[in-house]
């Protein structure tokens, strides 16, 4: 059956509190040859942190035993076991606490547990085993440092409590601090155990919610190859020590370490050259609380009253164990420099007082009358612990939440060097869940020293921020923090940094050149005001001054003057196409254009018919001129024009043109144009002009070779050829996308066709009047003078 497991430190009392601490960190197994009884397991490598916890527990118990207000006339005893960092020793110690150390043949199943509560263990994975083992027996377990969120499950661990907060809060706080400093690209390293895996899982989930990407969650080789400048290390102090060694060997420095309470304040990490790697580290530590009298106790009273072998190797403990096993502890007798940084000591202190207060209420203790003497079952302590709420002498208030954990209160700690070049864990902020949300997280950034001793905060991003005017586009196969910055498309903007999408500008707005602001679209319309009627007026004046000459009288001077007048109107009607469209200008521009051009073509048609009639009249016995004399010519011009007027009136009555903002053809600008209203009306006006022009062209073409020195039909034919060519060319331009240039083309068509008529019909006459007056005779015009 082996030897019984004895406690490292113990004391009898009315009430007994058990404890499991890894006072030593390495356990050596004996050889198993099965030829003799195996030797006892030997432990080495003192863990100063757990040893101080054991001392603090004894200090708190002694303090309570001397108190007159808390558990008066009731003494508390303790049994502190050293688990040596081994699951084997831990289980052995747990069984010893639950059953007692001695194996006897007596009936021990009396339902009375030898202990009333267990303080421990210090690591989460070991505490999971401890709580699973004691849970069915409802023995309360109170851990000062097991922070794994997995222990918050009250169904699996109904009798587990802890005076440290769950890592749920610390893990989320890690993500908050990373986000606070704008680090979106980090590496992550965690212990491969309950503590590290659960904590890292919560951190990764929170980081994803906060838009933080984790480049890797691996070890040293990946850290060296990675681009992240910030590393979140969810490790225990021993594992961080191993990582520190590897980082030092491979000379990996200038990485900003973000740590957890497991290592951020561990004195064991302060070794030569460690500051090169861990200098500037930032993390969450258990709050440092001074326990009055503890420092004096650990260097004097403990060794004098509690330690079993204070003098020499020749002394033996009450369990007849050799004092050789305590030799490595004796080396700590006069060392107390670590006590101010033993932050978990206050958690042990609170755990002992939590048990004491629960017992105080169960025994109905009163300061003068004392406590009732009655047996207490562990499950009663469990229920009493759920209701404890007291203030310890350090000023802290302790109560357990629904998961059995203490409220989350952390110091934000920064690794710095003081003037003596010694490493200090300087507080630079805090995280306190008991405060309102907006007051929970406070950082004094000005007091932080960053990795490598820098005063400037490091940057750690996968991709630089996208400026306004661009949007983020994820890189294929990479985390969301890795992206390209794509300029917004035309008509879209982004007015903030790191925009995921570009916003479409409202209908009458367009994006500026930087794509970060919507501006009003450019309103486009033809806006010049040059008048081109001067030359026509001059010709009219010249013709009027020479109205009695044969060349002016030829082919009806009235029609010539009317044609000049109509051409002036044609030139002037182009002005209606210029400027911002209005209701009146839209109606006027198309109707004026249609009527003036029909008047013009009617005059030309009349002149063409006069030429034909004049030739027919020269034939013997033909007197057709009486049927198309001046009255008939005026009447024909009026009749042709009235038809166009009637078409325009119907158009304006049924569906007149109107001003319209065209937003379709050009996204970046607004085209102010005149909508036709009725397309049929417009094409009827244009078609009627075309019909008259074609008829005039055909008649002039037929008369082009009539015998006459000045045959006007030739010039009319050429002018109508130009007229038709201009307007046939205009039609494709008109149906193309609109804009001021389309309007300009329309104006050009009006002016070009008008100038064609003006120059082709009147320029030859002006030339004769001004340059060849000798040809301005009736004989010459009739062809009776040889040239």
XYZ file of C-alpha atoms in Angstrom, residues 59-754:
696
model
C 0.055 33.878 9.100
C -3.680 34.427 8.445
C -4.663 31.405 10.582
C -2.499 32.593 13.478
C -4.016 36.042 13.158
C -7.565 34.628 13.302
C -6.701 32.362 16.246
C -5.613 35.433 18.181
C -8.686 37.438 17.228
C -11.416 38.037 19.804
C -14.019 39.047 17.234
C -13.679 36.314 14.598
C -14.218 32.722 15.775
C -13.612 33.432 19.438
C -12.790 30.318 21.468
C -12.417 28.274 18.236
C -8.949 27.363 17.016
C -8.109 26.699 13.393
C -5.582 24.051 12.486
C -4.000 23.384 9.117
C -2.453 20.660 7.016
C -0.312 22.001 4.154
C 0.838 19.461 1.580
C 3.604 19.894 -0.956
C 2.451 18.566 -4.337
C 5.888 19.070 -5.940
C 4.203 20.155 -9.168
C 3.198 16.530 -9.743
C -0.261 15.150 -10.454
C 0.761 11.947 -8.665
C 1.683 13.765 -5.436
C -1.323 16.045 -5.797
C -3.722 13.105 -5.921
C -1.949 11.409 -3.027
C -2.199 14.582 -0.948
C -5.856 15.036 -1.841
C -6.642 11.523 -0.628
C -4.685 12.150 2.562
C -6.667 15.350 3.221
C -9.990 13.626 2.627
C -9.232 10.446 4.627
C -6.497 11.303 7.110
C -2.863 10.238 6.995
C -2.997 6.989 8.952
C -4.346 3.716 7.566
C -6.106 1.735 10.300
C -8.454 -1.189 10.535
C -10.920 0.825 12.506
C -14.200 1.896 11.028
C -13.569 5.425 9.699
C -16.825 5.793 7.776
C -18.448 8.038 10.355
C -19.386 10.732 7.836
C -17.075 13.253 9.453
C -14.419 14.768 7.176
C -11.042 15.430 8.788
C -10.929 18.820 7.070
C -13.532 21.561 6.471
C -12.040 23.275 3.438
C -9.069 23.016 1.083
C -7.042 25.966 -0.149
C -5.362 25.220 -3.479
C -4.198 24.374 -5.930
C -2.282 27.187 -7.548
C -2.468 25.975 -11.164
C -5.713 25.578 -13.072
C -5.157 22.068 -14.436
C -4.242 20.710 -10.991
C -7.236 22.523 -9.494
C -9.536 20.895 -12.053
C -8.355 17.493 -10.826
C -8.669 18.525 -7.170
C -12.181 19.962 -7.581
C -13.344 16.947 -9.589
C -12.083 14.641 -6.845
C -13.546 16.531 -3.872
C -16.729 17.626 -5.636
C -18.799 14.487 -4.941
C -17.996 14.859 -1.225
C -18.954 18.566 -1.266
C -15.669 19.640 0.280
C -15.097 23.324 -0.522
C -11.973 24.132 -2.518
C -10.756 27.741 -2.582
C -7.959 28.535 -5.005
C -5.914 31.749 -4.771
C -4.629 31.631 -8.352
C -6.467 29.043 -10.529
C -8.111 31.436 -12.987
C -9.240 29.120 -15.806
C -12.723 29.998 -17.020
C -13.437 26.263 -17.219
C -13.756 26.228 -13.403
C -16.744 28.594 -13.590
C -19.044 25.691 -14.481
C -21.105 25.288 -11.308
C -22.607 22.005 -12.480
C -19.202 20.372 -12.720
C -17.572 22.230 -9.821
C -20.367 23.146 -7.384
C -18.081 23.459 -4.356
C -15.245 25.391 -6.018
C -14.424 28.977 -5.077
C -11.510 31.270 -5.836
C -10.230 34.572 -4.573
C -8.912 35.419 -8.023
C -11.103 36.414 -10.948
C -11.906 34.124 -13.827
C -9.716 34.469 -16.914
C -12.859 35.373 -18.821
C -12.309 38.959 -17.720
C -8.529 38.956 -18.154
C -8.751 37.427 -21.630
C -11.237 40.046 -22.746
C -9.144 42.772 -21.146
C -6.158 41.577 -23.208
C -8.180 42.160 -26.369
C -9.278 45.576 -25.102
C -5.714 46.698 -24.392
C -4.585 45.527 -27.832
C -7.437 47.431 -29.443
C -6.795 50.477 -27.231
C -3.327 50.857 -28.732
C -4.487 50.227 -32.296
C -2.701 46.901 -32.766
C -4.733 44.887 -35.254
C -2.028 42.324 -36.088
C -0.669 40.282 -33.182
C 0.917 36.955 -32.432
C -0.323 34.703 -29.652
C 1.369 32.077 -27.499
C -0.375 30.053 -24.823
C 0.205 27.174 -22.444
C -1.026 23.838 -23.705
C -3.187 23.256 -20.639
C -6.526 24.292 -19.214
C -5.202 27.692 -18.170
C -3.635 28.616 -21.497
C -6.091 26.960 -23.871
C -9.246 28.352 -22.251
C -7.741 31.800 -21.756
C -6.471 31.995 -25.309
C -9.801 30.788 -26.692
C -11.616 33.648 -24.948
C -8.984 36.132 -26.111
C -9.236 34.969 -29.736
C -13.022 35.205 -29.712
C -12.951 38.682 -28.190
C -10.174 39.754 -30.544
C -12.300 38.695 -33.501
C -15.227 40.717 -32.155
C -12.952 43.746 -31.794
C -11.485 43.412 -35.296
C -8.059 42.145 -34.173
C -6.287 39.507 -36.232
C -3.938 36.900 -34.802
C -1.106 36.075 -37.192
C -0.170 32.870 -35.403
C -0.646 30.983 -32.157
C 2.590 29.005 -32.177
C 6.126 29.020 -30.834
C 9.551 30.533 -31.371
C 10.228 29.678 -35.029
C 6.921 31.192 -36.057
C 7.529 34.246 -33.878
C 10.840 34.806 -35.660
C 9.292 34.519 -39.116
C 6.158 36.493 -38.266
C 5.567 40.170 -38.991
C 3.521 40.939 -35.872
C 5.320 43.271 -33.474
C 2.994 42.523 -30.551
C 2.837 39.101 -28.871
C 0.079 38.101 -26.461
C 1.571 35.481 -24.131
C -0.993 33.514 -22.113
C 1.570 31.482 -20.188
C 2.510 30.429 -16.692
C 5.719 31.820 -15.247
C 7.632 28.560 -15.809
C 6.564 28.343 -19.448
C 7.367 31.998 -19.961
C 10.814 31.272 -18.568
C 11.316 28.582 -21.215
C 10.084 30.910 -23.957
C 12.363 33.667 -22.668
C 15.362 31.367 -22.953
C 14.541 30.460 -26.544
C 13.915 34.066 -27.567
C 17.247 35.062 -26.014
C 19.114 32.262 -27.793
C 17.686 33.301 -31.167
C 18.186 36.999 -30.344
C 14.538 37.898 -30.909
C 14.085 41.304 -29.298
C 12.021 44.473 -29.715
C 8.748 42.538 -29.605
C 6.035 44.120 -27.497
C 4.952 41.417 -25.044
C 1.446 41.525 -23.602
C 1.237 39.293 -20.561
C -1.133 37.800 -18.044
C -1.063 37.572 -14.269
C 0.650 34.184 -14.541
C 4.024 35.753 -15.433
C 3.890 39.506 -15.765
C 4.996 40.074 -12.134
C 7.137 36.934 -11.720
C 10.481 37.767 -10.083
C 11.833 34.469 -11.383
C 11.900 35.944 -14.894
C 14.295 38.701 -13.888
C 17.527 37.073 -14.978
C 20.555 38.460 -16.850
C 19.617 39.702 -20.325
C 15.904 39.033 -19.766
C 15.137 42.739 -20.016
C 16.398 42.717 -23.626
C 13.454 40.467 -24.468
C 10.837 41.400 -21.877
C 11.671 45.062 -21.292
C 8.568 47.199 -21.843
C 6.231 44.217 -21.407
C 2.697 45.200 -20.568
C 0.103 43.040 -18.869
C -2.437 42.427 -16.172
C -1.236 41.543 -12.698
C -3.055 40.644 -9.519
C -3.343 43.827 -7.487
C -0.467 44.360 -5.127
C -1.809 44.716 -1.582
C 0.342 45.135 1.479
C -0.546 42.721 4.272
C 0.565 44.406 7.479
C 2.979 42.299 9.514
C 3.538 39.619 6.869
C 7.085 40.675 5.988
C 8.192 40.429 9.607
C 6.410 37.118 10.064
C 8.059 35.347 7.103
C 11.595 36.113 8.299
C 11.145 35.639 12.044
C 7.987 34.212 13.628
C 7.442 31.534 10.984
C 10.906 30.043 11.445
C 10.708 30.250 15.227
C 7.225 28.815 15.808
C 6.041 26.916 12.734
C 8.923 25.548 10.724
C 9.632 21.944 11.907
C 13.425 22.049 11.535
C 14.639 25.511 12.458
C 18.047 24.490 13.810
C 20.080 21.522 12.599
C 19.825 18.358 10.644
C 19.785 16.325 13.847
C 16.229 17.373 14.720
C 13.291 15.300 13.512
C 9.685 16.298 12.871
C 6.720 14.840 14.645
C 6.377 12.416 11.747
C 9.950 11.161 12.220
C 10.989 12.516 8.822
C 14.576 13.579 8.304
C 15.073 17.336 8.278
C 17.246 16.943 5.200
C 14.119 17.490 3.126
C 13.868 21.019 4.500
C 17.424 22.096 3.781
C 16.562 23.980 0.578
C 13.817 25.872 2.459
C 16.220 26.948 5.184
C 18.121 28.919 2.545
C 15.122 31.309 2.403
C 15.133 32.013 6.120
C 16.485 35.571 5.915
C 15.182 36.452 2.418
C 12.161 38.732 2.171
C 12.870 40.975 -0.843
C 10.186 39.192 -2.866
C 7.409 39.728 -0.317
C 6.167 43.081 -1.729
C 5.720 41.467 -5.170
C 4.008 38.300 -3.902
C 0.638 39.440 -5.192
C -1.049 36.064 -4.701
C -0.366 36.235 -0.962
C -3.335 38.536 -0.502
C -5.534 35.970 -2.296
C -4.456 33.255 0.145
C -5.056 35.650 3.024
C -8.582 36.350 1.719
C -9.266 32.629 1.201
C -8.443 31.823 4.853
C -10.632 34.689 6.060
C -13.469 33.589 3.738
C -13.450 30.152 5.407
C -13.248 31.774 8.840
C -16.227 34.048 8.168
C -18.313 31.178 6.836
C -17.502 29.135 9.972
C -18.241 32.183 12.110
C -21.756 32.339 10.696
C -22.308 28.566 10.908
C -21.236 28.436 14.577
C -23.286 31.556 15.333
C -20.327 33.171 17.027
C -20.698 36.256 19.152
C -17.828 38.339 20.437
C -18.615 37.917 24.143
C -20.490 34.610 24.189
C -18.139 32.789 21.826
C -19.159 30.120 19.304
C -21.418 27.113 19.541
C -19.610 23.805 19.811
C -21.151 21.634 17.127
C -19.900 19.507 14.269
C -19.671 21.254 10.904
C -19.971 19.369 7.657
C -18.025 20.570 4.578
C -21.205 21.028 2.521
C -22.400 23.523 5.127
C -19.227 25.498 4.576
C -19.928 25.482 0.842
C -23.341 27.083 1.361
C -21.939 29.580 3.854
C -19.166 30.608 1.446
C -21.763 31.600 -1.133
C -23.016 34.268 1.238
C -19.772 35.672 2.635
C -19.306 39.389 2.205
C -16.711 41.059 4.355
C -13.935 43.597 4.358
C -10.401 42.382 5.060
C -7.942 44.554 6.890
C -6.264 45.704 3.648
C -9.482 47.546 2.849
C -10.698 45.147 0.171
C -14.186 43.739 0.206
C -14.589 40.060 -0.696
C -17.602 38.225 -1.993
C -18.054 35.415 -4.494
C -20.137 35.794 -7.629
C -22.487 33.163 -9.049
C -19.515 31.209 -10.475
C -17.657 31.204 -7.145
C -15.032 33.740 -8.284
C -13.946 37.039 -6.797
C -14.570 40.255 -8.686
C -12.038 40.958 -11.462
C -9.591 43.646 -10.369
C -6.214 43.899 -12.116
C -3.305 46.272 -12.206
C -1.846 47.064 -15.599
C 1.871 46.475 -15.106
C 4.816 47.676 -17.210
C 8.354 46.240 -17.079
C 10.683 49.180 -16.472
C 14.128 49.854 -15.059
C 14.734 52.287 -12.237
C 17.760 54.530 -11.748
C 19.691 51.575 -10.309
C 19.079 49.524 -13.461
C 16.916 47.075 -11.504
C 13.697 45.799 -13.085
C 10.466 47.152 -11.615
C 6.856 46.192 -12.265
C 5.398 49.666 -12.528
C 1.607 50.089 -12.365
C 0.351 52.172 -15.324
C -3.389 51.586 -15.045
C -6.084 49.231 -13.852
C -9.020 47.112 -14.983
C -11.854 46.812 -12.455
C -15.061 45.030 -13.447
C -16.832 46.269 -10.300
C -16.868 49.803 -11.740
C -19.301 51.151 -14.375
C -18.360 50.099 -17.944
C -16.884 53.458 -18.982
C -14.689 53.576 -15.861
C -13.399 49.981 -15.817
C -10.325 50.354 -17.989
C -7.871 53.173 -17.241
C -4.362 53.531 -18.723
C -1.735 56.181 -18.131
C -0.028 55.876 -21.508
C 2.509 58.622 -20.771
C 4.133 56.462 -18.093
C 4.610 53.413 -20.327
C 8.036 52.334 -21.571
C 7.681 50.237 -24.715
C 9.680 47.293 -26.045
C 13.338 48.076 -26.563
C 13.141 50.972 -24.118
C 11.289 53.102 -26.682
C 9.067 56.003 -25.672
C 6.978 55.736 -28.833
C 4.260 53.115 -29.071
C 5.114 50.373 -31.606
C 2.920 49.734 -34.605
C 1.657 46.263 -35.360
C -0.701 46.019 -38.305
C -0.897 43.652 -41.241
C -1.899 46.481 -43.579
C -1.699 50.226 -43.083
C -4.937 52.123 -42.637
C -6.904 52.957 -45.758
C -7.335 56.748 -46.036
C -10.667 58.406 -46.848
C -11.473 57.979 -50.508
C -10.605 54.286 -50.460
C -12.136 51.089 -49.182
C -10.672 47.915 -47.739
C -10.527 44.855 -49.987
C -9.608 41.604 -48.234
C -6.558 39.746 -49.478
C -7.489 36.253 -50.592
C -6.617 33.549 -48.101
C -5.471 35.982 -45.378
C -7.149 37.334 -42.208
C -9.487 40.301 -42.435
C -6.782 42.611 -41.050
C -4.775 42.033 -44.233
C -6.292 44.059 -47.032
C -5.588 46.312 -49.984
C -6.810 49.879 -50.219
C -8.963 50.262 -53.338
C -9.967 53.771 -54.528
C -13.697 54.352 -54.565
C -15.402 54.201 -57.936
C -16.622 57.324 -59.689
C -19.658 58.716 -57.899
C -18.803 56.937 -54.624
C -17.013 58.206 -51.537
C -15.648 57.075 -48.192
C -15.173 59.861 -45.661
C -13.582 57.859 -42.878
C -10.418 55.855 -42.334
C -10.561 52.083 -42.929
C -13.965 52.149 -44.569
C -15.241 48.725 -45.621
C -17.492 50.104 -48.337
C -17.828 53.200 -50.452
C -21.124 55.090 -50.321
C -22.991 56.154 -53.423
C -23.465 59.905 -53.714
C -27.055 61.230 -53.909
C -28.535 61.669 -57.383
C -27.574 65.319 -57.910
C -24.118 64.920 -56.330
C -20.828 63.449 -57.526
C -17.593 62.469 -55.850
C -14.736 64.951 -55.732
C -11.246 64.109 -57.013
C -10.190 62.697 -53.637
C -13.350 60.523 -53.444
C -13.931 61.637 -49.837
C -16.765 64.101 -50.335
C -19.914 64.403 -52.410
C -20.166 67.686 -54.271
C -22.926 69.091 -56.433
C -22.666 67.911 -60.000
C -21.524 70.405 -62.603
C -24.645 71.794 -64.309
C -23.949 71.880 -68.034
C -25.640 74.010 -70.683
C -24.452 76.203 -73.580
C -23.709 79.648 -72.229
C -22.022 81.838 -74.911
C -23.937 84.737 -76.550
C -22.307 85.619 -79.869
C -24.807 86.977 -82.460
C -24.140 86.167 -86.120
C -26.628 88.355 -87.985
C -24.436 91.313 -88.883
C -23.478 90.018 -92.294
C -27.094 89.274 -93.203
C -28.161 92.784 -92.199
C -25.381 94.268 -94.317
C -26.590 92.235 -97.336
C -30.144 93.410 -96.742
C -28.954 97.040 -96.641
C -26.968 96.532 -99.847
C -29.940 94.944 -101.623
C -32.247 97.712 -100.431
C -29.891 100.402 -101.701
C -29.769 98.618 -105.096
C -33.413 97.577 -105.194
C -33.939 99.194 -108.577
C -31.114 97.337 -110.281
C -31.890 94.376 -112.549
C -30.055 91.783 -110.452
C -32.112 92.661 -107.390
C -35.366 92.792 -109.263
C -34.704 89.421 -110.885
C -36.778 86.545 -109.452
C -38.939 88.799 -107.270
C -37.111 91.217 -105.013
C -39.861 90.853 -102.403
C -38.992 87.186 -101.954
C -35.318 88.125 -101.735
C -35.979 90.613 -98.941
C -38.313 88.162 -97.222
C -35.642 85.479 -97.532
C -33.047 87.793 -95.992
C -35.462 88.601 -93.182
C -36.146 84.920 -92.564
C -32.414 84.224 -92.533
C -31.979 86.907 -89.884
C -34.673 85.162 -87.866
C -32.855 81.833 -88.387
C -29.655 83.310 -87.006
C -31.494 84.858 -84.092
C -33.386 81.685 -83.218
C -30.027 80.033 -82.430
C -29.885 82.356 -79.415
C -32.862 80.536 -77.899
C -30.658 77.438 -77.606
C -28.131 79.324 -75.480
C -28.388 79.686 -71.682
C -30.149 77.790 -68.895
C -33.272 76.082 -70.254
C -36.597 77.387 -68.973
C -40.186 76.519 -69.855
C -40.479 79.452 -72.247
C -37.059 79.016 -73.848
C -37.729 75.301 -74.443
C -41.030 76.001 -76.167
C -39.608 78.934 -78.109
C -36.396 77.328 -79.381
C -38.044 74.472 -81.283
C -41.094 76.366 -82.567
C -39.034 79.423 -83.621
C -36.549 77.130 -85.322
C -39.322 75.244 -87.156
C -41.294 78.302 -88.278
C -38.324 80.468 -89.352
C -36.779 77.656 -91.364
C -40.078 76.897 -93.115
C -40.396 80.625 -93.895
C -36.855 80.562 -95.278
C -37.332 77.386 -97.345
C -40.736 78.653 -98.547
C -39.041 81.762 -99.901
C -36.392 79.669 -101.640
C -39.097 77.353 -102.990
C -41.008 80.366 -104.284
C -37.906 81.707 -105.986
C -37.270 78.298 -107.560
C -40.807 78.121 -108.905
C -40.440 81.666 -110.284
C -37.329 80.591 -112.203
C -39.172 77.641 -113.718
C -42.241 79.728 -114.515
C -40.118 82.470 -116.044
C -38.508 79.970 -118.391
C -41.883 78.517 -119.343
C -43.202 82.019 -119.976
C -40.536 82.624 -122.646
C -41.939 79.805 -124.762
C -44.384 80.926 -127.517
C -48.000 80.799 -126.457
C -47.232 80.100 -122.787
C -48.562 82.557 -120.251
C -48.095 80.655 -116.964
C -46.630 83.620 -115.088
C -50.118 84.971 -114.605
C -50.810 81.927 -112.423
C -47.733 82.515 -110.192
C -47.302 86.195 -110.006
C -46.307 88.208 -106.900
C -49.655 87.679 -105.104
C -49.473 83.913 -105.588
C -45.844 83.908 -104.430
C -46.737 85.733 -101.222
C -49.691 83.445 -100.682
C -47.621 80.274 -101.189
C -45.021 81.442 -98.667
C -47.798 82.254 -96.197
C -49.562 78.896 -96.782
C -46.387 76.846 -96.360
C -45.529 78.772 -93.187
C -49.036 78.467 -91.714
C -48.857 74.678 -92.008
C -45.735 74.688 -89.825
C -47.387 77.111 -87.403
C -50.346 74.717 -87.146
C -47.987 71.780 -86.419
C -46.233 73.822 -83.709
C -49.517 74.870 -82.111
C -50.656 71.236 -81.918
C -47.282 70.269 -80.432
C -47.380 72.986 -77.768
C -50.983 72.163 -76.954
C -50.638 68.433 -76.579
C -47.148 67.910 -75.095
C -44.843 70.934 -75.201
C -41.078 70.802 -74.589
C -39.972 71.439 -70.998
C -36.676 71.858 -69.085
C -35.246 68.566 -67.796
C -32.284 67.526 -65.625
C -30.687 64.599 -67.387
C -28.861 62.461 -64.799
C -28.562 59.290 -66.846
C -25.986 59.841 -69.553
C -23.259 61.496 -67.449
C -22.835 60.268 -63.885
C -20.447 63.027 -62.930
C -22.574 65.983 -64.083
C -26.124 67.137 -64.671
C -27.108 68.058 -68.200
C -29.783 70.728 -68.310
C -31.667 70.202 -71.542
C -35.035 70.649 -73.085
C -37.090 67.505 -73.231
C -39.063 67.331 -76.467
C -42.304 66.492 -74.736
C -43.757 64.891 -77.829
C -41.234 63.228 -80.117
C -43.894 63.083 -82.832
C -44.292 66.871 -82.692
C -40.563 67.430 -83.056
C -40.112 65.013 -85.924
C -43.228 66.424 -87.643
C -41.652 69.925 -87.520
C -38.298 68.627 -88.741
C -39.887 66.346 -91.324
C -41.949 69.190 -92.803
C -38.788 71.300 -93.175
C -37.070 68.345 -94.837
C -40.016 67.819 -97.204
C -39.932 71.417 -98.396
C -36.133 71.324 -98.690
C -36.222 68.161 -100.822
C -38.987 69.590 -103.031
C -37.035 72.814 -103.452
C -33.866 70.859 -104.260
C -35.645 68.766 -106.919
C -37.188 71.838 -108.627
C -33.904 73.746 -108.512
C -32.067 70.736 -109.895
C -34.489 70.610 -112.826
C -33.932 74.310 -113.543
C -30.178 74.363 -113.127
C -29.398 74.266 -116.899
C -31.929 76.814 -118.091
C -30.365 79.299 -120.573
C -29.644 82.483 -118.636
C -26.471 84.397 -117.798
C -27.591 84.552 -114.221
C -29.511 81.382 -113.591
C -30.397 81.557 -109.865
C -31.516 77.894 -109.930
C -27.879 76.804 -109.981
C -27.162 78.618 -106.743
C -30.419 77.437 -105.155
C -29.501 73.866 -106.093
C -26.104 74.212 -104.456
C -27.542 75.952 -101.371
C -30.173 73.234 -100.907
C -27.495 70.574 -101.341
C -25.567 72.150 -98.450
C -28.781 72.525 -96.452
C -29.758 68.865 -96.795
C -26.210 67.633 -96.157
C -26.016 69.674 -92.912
C -29.323 68.425 -91.555
C -28.772 64.808 -92.571
C -25.459 64.974 -90.688
C -27.168 66.610 -87.682
C -29.664 63.777 -87.094
C -27.120 61.159 -85.808
C -25.568 63.815 -83.580
C -28.947 64.730 -82.161
C -29.857 61.208 -81.103
C -26.433 60.685 -79.497
C -25.963 61.256 -75.706
C -27.046 64.786 -74.808
C -24.988 67.634 -73.481
C -23.927 71.130 -74.304
C -21.981 69.878 -77.324
C -25.109 68.276 -78.761
C -26.877 71.613 -78.388
C -23.854 73.254 -79.970
C -24.112 70.841 -82.913
C -27.782 71.785 -83.288
C -26.854 75.470 -83.286
C -24.089 74.761 -85.793
C -26.613 73.026 -88.059
C -28.905 76.046 -87.890
C -26.097 78.494 -88.557
C -24.376 76.364 -91.234
C -27.561 75.798 -93.211
C -28.487 79.468 -92.875
